Tab-separated table of C-alpha atoms in Angstrom:
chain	number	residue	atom	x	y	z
V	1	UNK	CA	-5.652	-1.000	16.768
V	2	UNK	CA	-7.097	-0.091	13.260
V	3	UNK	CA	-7.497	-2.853	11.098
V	4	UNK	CA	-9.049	-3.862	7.677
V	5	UNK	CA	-10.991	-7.057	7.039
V	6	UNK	CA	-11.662	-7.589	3.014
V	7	UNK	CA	-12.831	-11.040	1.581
V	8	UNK	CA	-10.438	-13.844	0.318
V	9	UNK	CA	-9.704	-14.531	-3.495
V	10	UNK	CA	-9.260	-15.460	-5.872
V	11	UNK	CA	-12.430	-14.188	-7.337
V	12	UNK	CA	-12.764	-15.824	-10.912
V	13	UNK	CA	-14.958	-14.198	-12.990
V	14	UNK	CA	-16.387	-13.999	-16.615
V	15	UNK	CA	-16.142	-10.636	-18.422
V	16	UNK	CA	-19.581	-8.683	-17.756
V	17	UNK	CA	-19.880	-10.470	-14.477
V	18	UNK	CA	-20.737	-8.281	-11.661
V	19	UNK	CA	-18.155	-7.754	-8.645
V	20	UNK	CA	-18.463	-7.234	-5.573
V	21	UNK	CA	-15.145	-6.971	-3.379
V	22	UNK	CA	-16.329	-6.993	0.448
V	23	UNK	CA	-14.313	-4.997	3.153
V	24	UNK	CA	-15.123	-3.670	6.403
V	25	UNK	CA	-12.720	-1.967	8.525
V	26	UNK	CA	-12.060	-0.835	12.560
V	27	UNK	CA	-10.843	2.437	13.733
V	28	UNK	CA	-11.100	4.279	16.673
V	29	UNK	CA	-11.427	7.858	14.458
V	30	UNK	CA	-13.178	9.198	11.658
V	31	UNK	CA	-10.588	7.469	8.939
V	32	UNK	CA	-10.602	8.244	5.469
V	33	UNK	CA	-11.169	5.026	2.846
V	34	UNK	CA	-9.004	3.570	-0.109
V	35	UNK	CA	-9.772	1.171	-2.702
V	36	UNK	CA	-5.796	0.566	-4.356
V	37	UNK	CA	-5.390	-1.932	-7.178
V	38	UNK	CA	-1.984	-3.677	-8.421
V	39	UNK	CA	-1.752	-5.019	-12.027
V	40	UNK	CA	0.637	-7.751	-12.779
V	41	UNK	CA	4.033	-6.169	-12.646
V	42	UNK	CA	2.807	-2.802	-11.784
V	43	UNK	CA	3.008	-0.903	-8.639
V	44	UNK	CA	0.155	0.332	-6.131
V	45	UNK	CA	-2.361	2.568	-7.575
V	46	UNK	CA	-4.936	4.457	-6.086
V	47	UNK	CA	-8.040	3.448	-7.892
V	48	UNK	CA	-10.883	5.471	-5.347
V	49	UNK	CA	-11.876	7.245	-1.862
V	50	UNK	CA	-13.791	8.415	0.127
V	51	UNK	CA	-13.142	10.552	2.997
V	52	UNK	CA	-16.295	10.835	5.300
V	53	UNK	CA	-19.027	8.902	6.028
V	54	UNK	CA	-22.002	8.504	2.978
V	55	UNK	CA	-19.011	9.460	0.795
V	56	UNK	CA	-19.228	7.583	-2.380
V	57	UNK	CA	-16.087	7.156	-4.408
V	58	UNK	CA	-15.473	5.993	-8.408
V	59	UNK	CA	-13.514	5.458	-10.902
V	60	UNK	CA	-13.057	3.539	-14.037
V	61	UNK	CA	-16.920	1.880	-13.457
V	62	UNK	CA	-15.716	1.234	-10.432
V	63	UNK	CA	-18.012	2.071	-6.861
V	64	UNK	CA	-17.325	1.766	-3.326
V	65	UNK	CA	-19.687	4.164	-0.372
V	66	UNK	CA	-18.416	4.888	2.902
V	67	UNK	CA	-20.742	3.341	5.586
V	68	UNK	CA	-20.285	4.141	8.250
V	69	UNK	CA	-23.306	2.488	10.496
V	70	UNK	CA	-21.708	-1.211	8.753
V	71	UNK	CA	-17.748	-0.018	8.994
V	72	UNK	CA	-18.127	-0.905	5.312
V	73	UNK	CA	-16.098	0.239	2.045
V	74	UNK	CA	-17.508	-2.399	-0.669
V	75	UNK	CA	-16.007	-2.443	-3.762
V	76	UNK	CA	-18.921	-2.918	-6.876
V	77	UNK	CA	-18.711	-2.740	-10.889
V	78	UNK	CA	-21.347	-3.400	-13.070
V	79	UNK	CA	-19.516	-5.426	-15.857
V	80	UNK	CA	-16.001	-6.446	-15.197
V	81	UNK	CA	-13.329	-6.809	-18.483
V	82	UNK	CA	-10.716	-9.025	-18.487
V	83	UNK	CA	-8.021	-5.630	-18.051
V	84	UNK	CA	-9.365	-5.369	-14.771
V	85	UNK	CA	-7.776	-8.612	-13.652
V	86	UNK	CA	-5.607	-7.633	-10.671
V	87	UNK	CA	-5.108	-7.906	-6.741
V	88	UNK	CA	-7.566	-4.988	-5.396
V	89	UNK	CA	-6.399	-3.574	-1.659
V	90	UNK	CA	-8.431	-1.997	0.628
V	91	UNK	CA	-7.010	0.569	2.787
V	92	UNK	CA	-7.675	3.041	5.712
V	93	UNK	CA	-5.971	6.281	7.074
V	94	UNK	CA	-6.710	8.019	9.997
V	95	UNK	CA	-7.307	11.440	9.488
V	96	UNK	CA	-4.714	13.743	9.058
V	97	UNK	CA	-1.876	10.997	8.608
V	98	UNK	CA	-1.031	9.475	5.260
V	99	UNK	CA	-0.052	6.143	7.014
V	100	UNK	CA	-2.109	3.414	5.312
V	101	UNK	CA	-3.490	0.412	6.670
V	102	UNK	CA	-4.247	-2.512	4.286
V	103	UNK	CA	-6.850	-5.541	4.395
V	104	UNK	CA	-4.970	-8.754	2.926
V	105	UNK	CA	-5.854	-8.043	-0.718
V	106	UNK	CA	-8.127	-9.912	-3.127
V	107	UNK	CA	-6.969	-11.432	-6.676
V	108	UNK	CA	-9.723	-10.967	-9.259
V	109	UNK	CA	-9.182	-12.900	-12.460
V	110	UNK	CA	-12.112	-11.934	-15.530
V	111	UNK	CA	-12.170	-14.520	-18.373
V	112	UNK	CA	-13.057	-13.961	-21.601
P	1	UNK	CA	11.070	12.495	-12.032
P	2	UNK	CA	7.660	10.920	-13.402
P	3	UNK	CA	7.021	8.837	-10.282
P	4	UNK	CA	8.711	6.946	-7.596
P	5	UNK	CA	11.428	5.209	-8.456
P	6	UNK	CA	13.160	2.558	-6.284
P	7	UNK	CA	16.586	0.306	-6.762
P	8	UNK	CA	17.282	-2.348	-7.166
P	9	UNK	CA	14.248	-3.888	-8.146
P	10	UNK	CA	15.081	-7.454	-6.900
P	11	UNK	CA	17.861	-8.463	-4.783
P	12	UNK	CA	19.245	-11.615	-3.522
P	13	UNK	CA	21.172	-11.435	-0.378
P	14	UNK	CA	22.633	-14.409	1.558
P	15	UNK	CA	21.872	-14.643	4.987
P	16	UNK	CA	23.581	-12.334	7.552
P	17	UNK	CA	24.512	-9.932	4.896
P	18	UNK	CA	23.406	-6.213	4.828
P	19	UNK	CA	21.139	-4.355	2.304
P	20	UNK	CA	20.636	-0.779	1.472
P	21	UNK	CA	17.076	-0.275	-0.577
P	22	UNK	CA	16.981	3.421	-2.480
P	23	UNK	CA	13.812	5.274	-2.866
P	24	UNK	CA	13.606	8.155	-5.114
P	25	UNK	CA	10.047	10.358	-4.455
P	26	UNK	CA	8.137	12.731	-6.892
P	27	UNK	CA	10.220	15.687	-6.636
P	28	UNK	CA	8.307	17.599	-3.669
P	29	UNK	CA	7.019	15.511	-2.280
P	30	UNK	CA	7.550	16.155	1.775
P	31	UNK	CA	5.801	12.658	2.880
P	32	UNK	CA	7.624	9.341	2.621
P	33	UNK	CA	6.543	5.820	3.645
P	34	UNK	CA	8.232	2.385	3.459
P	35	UNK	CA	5.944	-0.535	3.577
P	36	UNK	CA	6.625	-3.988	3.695
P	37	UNK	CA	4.779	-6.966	1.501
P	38	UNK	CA	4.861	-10.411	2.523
P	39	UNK	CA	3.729	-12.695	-0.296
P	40	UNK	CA	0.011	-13.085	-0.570
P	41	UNK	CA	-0.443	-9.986	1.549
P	42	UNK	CA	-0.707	-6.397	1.778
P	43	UNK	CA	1.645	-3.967	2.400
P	44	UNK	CA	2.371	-3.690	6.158
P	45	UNK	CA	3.534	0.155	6.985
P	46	UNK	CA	7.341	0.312	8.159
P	47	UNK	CA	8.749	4.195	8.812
P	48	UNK	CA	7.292	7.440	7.965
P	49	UNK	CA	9.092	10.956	6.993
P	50	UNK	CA	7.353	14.309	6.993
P	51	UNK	CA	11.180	16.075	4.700
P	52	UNK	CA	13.953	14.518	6.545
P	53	UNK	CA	12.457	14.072	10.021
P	54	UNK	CA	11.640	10.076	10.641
P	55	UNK	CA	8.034	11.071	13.098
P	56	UNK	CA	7.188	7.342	12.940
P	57	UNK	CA	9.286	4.149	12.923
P	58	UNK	CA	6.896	2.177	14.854
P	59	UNK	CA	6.249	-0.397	12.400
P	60	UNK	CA	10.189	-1.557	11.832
P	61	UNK	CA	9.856	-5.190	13.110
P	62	UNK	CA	13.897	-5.491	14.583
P	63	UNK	CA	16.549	-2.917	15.554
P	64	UNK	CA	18.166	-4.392	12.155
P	65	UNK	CA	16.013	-2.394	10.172
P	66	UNK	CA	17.134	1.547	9.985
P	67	UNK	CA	15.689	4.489	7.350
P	68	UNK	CA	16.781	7.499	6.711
P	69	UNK	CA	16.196	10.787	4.456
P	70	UNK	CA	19.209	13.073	5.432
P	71	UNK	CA	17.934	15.867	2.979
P	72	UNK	CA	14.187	15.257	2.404
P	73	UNK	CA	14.276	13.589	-0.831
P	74	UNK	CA	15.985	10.307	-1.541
P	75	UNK	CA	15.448	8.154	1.228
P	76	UNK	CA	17.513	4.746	2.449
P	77	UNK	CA	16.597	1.574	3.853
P	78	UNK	CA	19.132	-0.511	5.602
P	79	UNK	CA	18.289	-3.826	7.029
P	80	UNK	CA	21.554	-5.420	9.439
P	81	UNK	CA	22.397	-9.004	9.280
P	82	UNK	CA	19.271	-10.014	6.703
P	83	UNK	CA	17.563	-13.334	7.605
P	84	UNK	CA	14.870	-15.104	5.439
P	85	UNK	CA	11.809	-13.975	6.865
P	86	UNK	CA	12.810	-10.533	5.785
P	87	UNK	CA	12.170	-11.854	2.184
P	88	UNK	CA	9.135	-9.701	1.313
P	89	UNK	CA	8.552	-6.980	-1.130
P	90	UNK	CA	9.692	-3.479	0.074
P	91	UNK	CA	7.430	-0.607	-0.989
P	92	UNK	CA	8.026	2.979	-0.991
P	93	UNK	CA	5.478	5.863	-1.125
P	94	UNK	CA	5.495	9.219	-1.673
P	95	UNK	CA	2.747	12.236	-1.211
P	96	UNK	CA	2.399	16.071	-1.087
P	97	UNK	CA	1.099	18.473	1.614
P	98	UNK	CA	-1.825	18.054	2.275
P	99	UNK	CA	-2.564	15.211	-0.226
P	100	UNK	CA	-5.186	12.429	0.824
P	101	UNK	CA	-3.286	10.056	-1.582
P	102	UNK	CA	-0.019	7.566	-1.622
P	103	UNK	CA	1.954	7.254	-5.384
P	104	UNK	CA	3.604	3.957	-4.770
P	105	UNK	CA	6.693	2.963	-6.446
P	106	UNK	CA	7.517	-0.572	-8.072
P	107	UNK	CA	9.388	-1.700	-4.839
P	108	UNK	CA	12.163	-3.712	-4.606
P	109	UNK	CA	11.983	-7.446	-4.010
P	110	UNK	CA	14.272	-9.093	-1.350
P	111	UNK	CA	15.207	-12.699	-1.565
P	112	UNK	CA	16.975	-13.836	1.593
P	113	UNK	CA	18.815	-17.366	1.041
């Protein structure tokens, strides 16, 4: 079945510290791609996607492309602050369904 | 309302007992899901509603576990006889037509002792 694969925390970093999040994913369809982030004491939010392949999604500095030819969804930002502390989630959905599939999650702590 | 709102936000249940976990959607909404969150992992889907039709319960782990959404909006999740390895953090989901995105609510934390 359709799975997602995304690197183990915690991931400590100081602020301006580049991050990458690694994730790769299996599906038998075209699926589209999530990156969803939770901040302590907060519920699931939708941070980017990207729906077909060479798709690149963003949001708040935040980067992850669609690749296809790798089954990859990497999540990148430049400089990290420490507001972006959190547990980031990768997700797929096959196409036409909402159902989302999550990787395991990855903690990111920034430090001052 | 301003988002999706679920109750209670923690309980404690002894063993054996039964629960009943609300989930209020954005107000037209016509997709809701209930996920499940172990501790130290992501959500794992449960159920899925298109209104009140249930087209997917494939992911409820027991016949203990039973959702419903009578009139396509507030939806109900009943778990039978709890034990502790339901202990997890229950998530609920909402999305319009269409809509390539979930709004997730705060879910509802389950202690089983």
């Amino acid at each position: 079945g359709d799975s997602v694969t995304q690197m183990e925390g915690p991931v400590t970093l100081s602020e301006e510290a580049f991050l990458t999040i690694n994730c790769t994913y299996t599906a038998t369809g075209y699926p589209s791609l999530f990156w969803y982030v939770q901040y302590p004491g907060e519920g699931l939010q939708l941070l980017l996607k990207a729906t077909k392949a060479d798709d690149k999604g963003s949001n708040k500095g935040f980067e992850a492309t669609y690749r296809k030819e790798t089954t990859s969804f990497h999540l990148e930002k430049g400089s990290v602050q420490v507001s972006d502390s959190a547990v980031y989630f990768c997700a797929l959905s096959e196409e036409g369904y909402n159902k989302l599939i999550f990787g395991a999650g990855t903690r990111l702590a920034v430090h001052p | 309302g301003a988002g999706v709102s679920q109750s209670p936000r923690y309980k404690v249940a002894k063993r054996g007992q039964d629960v009943a976990l609300r989930c209020d959607p954005i107000s037209g909404h016509v997709s809701l899901f209930w996920y499940q969150q172990a501790l130290g992992q992501g959500p794992e889907f449960l159920t899925y509603f298109q209104n009140e039709a249930q087209l997917d319960k494939s992911g409820l782990p027991s016949d203990r576990f039973f959702a419903e959404r009578p009139e396509g909006s507030v939806s109900t999740l009943k778990i039978q006889r709890t034990q502790q390895e339901d202990s997890a953090v229950y998530l609920c989901a909402s999305s319009p037509p269409w809509a390539e995105r979930a709004f997730f609510g705060q879910g509802t934390r389950l202690t089983v002792v």
